[in-house]
Amino acid sequence: MMTFEGLGIDARLIQATDELGYVNPTAIQEQAIPVLLSGTQDFIGLAQTGTGKTAAFGLPLLHIIDAAAKYPQALVVCPTRELCMQIVKEIELFKKYMTGISVVAVYGGASIGLQIRDLKRGVQIVVATPGRLIDLIERKAINLEQIKYVVLDEADEMLNMGFQDDIEFILKNTPKRESTWLFSATMPAEIRKVSKKYMKDPKEVTVGKVNTANKSIDHQYYVTTAQHRYETLKRIIDFNPGIYGIIFTRTKLDAQEISERLTREGYDIDALHGDLTQGQRDKVMGQFRDKTLQLLIATDVAARGIDVQGITHVINFELPDDVEIYTHRSGRTGRAGLQGICISIVHQKEMYKFKQIERINNSQFHKMDIPTGKDVCRKQFFAFMEKLLSADISHGDYETYVPMLAEKFAEVSKEDVLKRVAAMEFDRFLKYYENAEDLNARERDRSTREPRGQENGRRREERSSEGGRGDSRAEYSRGGGSGYSRLFVNLGTKDGFFKASFLQFVLDMSDLKKEVLGKIDMKDMNSWIEIEKGAAQQMIRSLDGKNYKGRRIRMNDADSGGPGGFSGSGNGSRRPRRGEG
Ligand code: AMP
């Protein structure tokens, strides 16, 4: 039997694994560790969760990291925050007897401010989810220049979740990468492609049964509120620039109305429903087949018998009542050996129905976060860059124009040209998504959902009757703060904050959106913050007990024991929600 000593890892790591009760290495550890200890060999490990793969990459990483160099040397990218935390937890256990090595987890849905601070402490191993990592790169809060080792954990899941561009971006932006270690439970074609493009002669190891036939349809769902269904649909479409898909509605009126609305907003879509003549129907179908139309919106009856190849996405604008109909709809994609995605936009109240479909359909459905405005812009940007780079310049007589162009652009830097091209292409998206709101129906909203939903509706009506841009803070206070909590915090202007920087600070720490805040009242030493009830605990959890410039932050509900009473006027400005302005 192989032992950890036999694999050649550091004695301090062996001491830790001993303590954890690891007697012998698992199959993936046995095959991966000797290869990975070299630090220069690319590696693919096909292994499911539970096979010990975290130690298979975690132990060699700790062995080869330079503890004296206080900058990120290894990057582990994984699909979810849970996995991110779990990996860090295990690495912490493994490095118990090593000194000078730090590891940090960075993932979405948590305070980016704290994560940035952690990164500044000189960590060597960063464990990240792709979205948050890109955010940090954009904020210049992390430098990938010196990264030597990139580990992609659960690579298939990351691609399923739409992170392909992000992964490629990360791989392209680690210039000093000496090796890439990819772990995946399955080996779909996309992973092969990524590995071919970014890895050099990877050593491939398979442990246990690998599902190479990977189910051809990925079932995904997005949970939103009833009033955000249409916006969610738009965001899904915008997040998938290459989409070629069918959207299903329950009624022909919906199909017609959504099609008209999307067409007005510049989307390439037409409707198929029972009221069309055969001629009209053939015309629409012809265009869709030719791909002159990118999207088709249809009722179940009208779509019966459609067999079009290459459909990338089926979207259920609403869930059908019948499981069988769901199966028919989703079966339009993932044909002829191609991968397809079936997306359902689900209202929280429909979850029971959804669970039923999931059970009977016997597939695992993946809950997805509705992309933020920033996610959409990034995705569009990547797609645009791809388009730009793959433009065919082999035909036209472009050479003739080059000297002319060169002269015209002599004064403009390459970066500026790129920025201008991007601005031309992205203006619409950037403007539209600048203040995009979070469309996800959050679990934590549940306790206050009904009353808050009603109150929001009422507020919106009030605002629109006032001409659109009411000062919502005034309304919160007018309503006696119903739906809002008031938090006390022992930070104030004496801490060097102005209102705007204070606002930014609490939002960064708590990863909440500006929209949840009401009135802010700042004094020298203390401040009071009005915040939507559903978000109050998250803010308290994120700030209370943390340190600010060496001082312990105290934050609590002002109306349950803490200091209270608004005494200032509080006149920060809130940006109008989309549709208000
Ligand atoms: P993973 O596949 O990394 O999620 O690991 C699954 C579980 O196996 C974790 O709880 C590990 O702590 C445990 N584990 C990993 N390696 C070993 C080993 N060599 N012996 C016993 N348990 C292990």
Short mmCIF file of N, CA, C and O and ligand atoms in Angstrom, two decimals, residues 4 22 24-26 29 49-54 86 90, ligand 1:
data_model
loop_
_atom_site.label_atom_id
_atom_site.label_comp_id
_atom_site.label_asym_id
_atom_site.label_seq_id
_atom_site.Cartn_x
_atom_site.Cartn_y
_atom_site.Cartn_z
N PHE A 4 1.76 8.33 2.31
CA PHE A 4 2.02 9.72 1.98
C PHE A 4 3.53 10.00 1.93
O PHE A 4 4.00 10.77 1.10
N TYR A 22 -5.80 10.38 7.82
CA TYR A 22 -5.56 9.82 6.49
C TYR A 22 -4.43 8.79 6.64
O TYR A 22 -3.31 9.16 6.98
N ASN A 24 -3.77 6.07 4.16
CA ASN A 24 -3.17 5.90 2.83
C ASN A 24 -3.76 6.93 1.87
O ASN A 24 -4.90 7.35 2.05
N PRO A 25 -3.00 7.30 0.85
CA PRO A 25 -3.55 8.21 -0.14
C PRO A 25 -4.68 7.53 -0.92
O PRO A 25 -4.65 6.31 -1.11
N THR A 26 -5.64 8.33 -1.34
CA THR A 26 -6.70 7.78 -2.20
C THR A 26 -6.13 7.64 -3.61
O THR A 26 -5.04 8.13 -3.90
N GLN A 29 -5.13 10.83 -5.27
CA GLN A 29 -3.94 11.40 -4.61
C GLN A 29 -2.68 10.65 -5.04
O GLN A 29 -1.65 11.26 -5.33
N THR A 49 -16.44 14.39 -6.77
CA THR A 49 -16.29 14.89 -5.40
C THR A 49 -16.31 13.68 -4.47
O THR A 49 -17.02 12.71 -4.73
N GLY A 50 -15.54 13.74 -3.41
CA GLY A 50 -15.53 12.63 -2.46
C GLY A 50 -14.40 11.66 -2.69
O GLY A 50 -14.22 10.70 -1.96
N THR A 51 -13.59 11.90 -3.74
CA THR A 51 -12.49 10.99 -4.03
C THR A 51 -11.20 11.47 -3.37
O THR A 51 -10.15 10.85 -3.51
N GLY A 52 -11.28 12.62 -2.70
CA GLY A 52 -10.07 13.16 -2.05
C GLY A 52 -9.29 14.09 -2.96
O GLY A 52 -8.09 14.27 -2.80
N LYS A 53 -9.98 14.71 -3.92
CA LYS A 53 -9.22 15.53 -4.89
C LYS A 53 -8.72 16.84 -4.29
O LYS A 53 -7.73 17.39 -4.75
N THR A 54 -9.39 17.32 -3.23
CA THR A 54 -8.90 18.57 -2.63
C THR A 54 -7.49 18.36 -2.08
O THR A 54 -6.61 19.20 -2.29
N GLN A 86 -14.93 25.42 1.49
CA GLN A 86 -14.52 24.07 1.88
C GLN A 86 -13.05 23.82 1.53
O GLN A 86 -12.30 23.24 2.33
N GLU A 90 -9.97 23.01 4.16
CA GLU A 90 -9.09 21.83 4.11
C GLU A 90 -7.63 22.23 4.00
O GLU A 90 -6.77 21.67 4.68
P1 AMP B 1 -12.85 15.61 -1.53
O1 AMP B 1 -13.02 14.71 -2.70
O2 AMP B 1 -11.63 16.42 -1.63
O3 AMP B 1 -14.09 16.45 -1.31
O4 AMP B 1 -12.65 14.72 -0.21
C1 AMP B 1 -13.65 13.92 0.37
C2 AMP B 1 -13.35 13.59 1.82
O5 AMP B 1 -12.34 12.62 1.93
C3 AMP B 1 -12.91 14.75 2.66
O6 AMP B 1 -13.67 14.77 3.84
C4 AMP B 1 -11.47 14.48 2.99
O7 AMP B 1 -11.11 14.97 4.26
C5 AMP B 1 -11.39 12.96 2.95
N1 AMP B 1 -10.09 12.47 2.52
C6 AMP B 1 -9.31 12.99 1.56
N2 AMP B 1 -8.19 12.25 1.42
C7 AMP B 1 -8.25 11.22 2.30
C8 AMP B 1 -7.40 10.12 2.62
N3 AMP B 1 -6.26 9.93 2.00
N4 AMP B 1 -7.80 9.28 3.58
C9 AMP B 1 -8.97 9.48 4.21
N5 AMP B 1 -9.82 10.49 3.96
C10 AMP B 1 -9.48 11.36 3.00
#
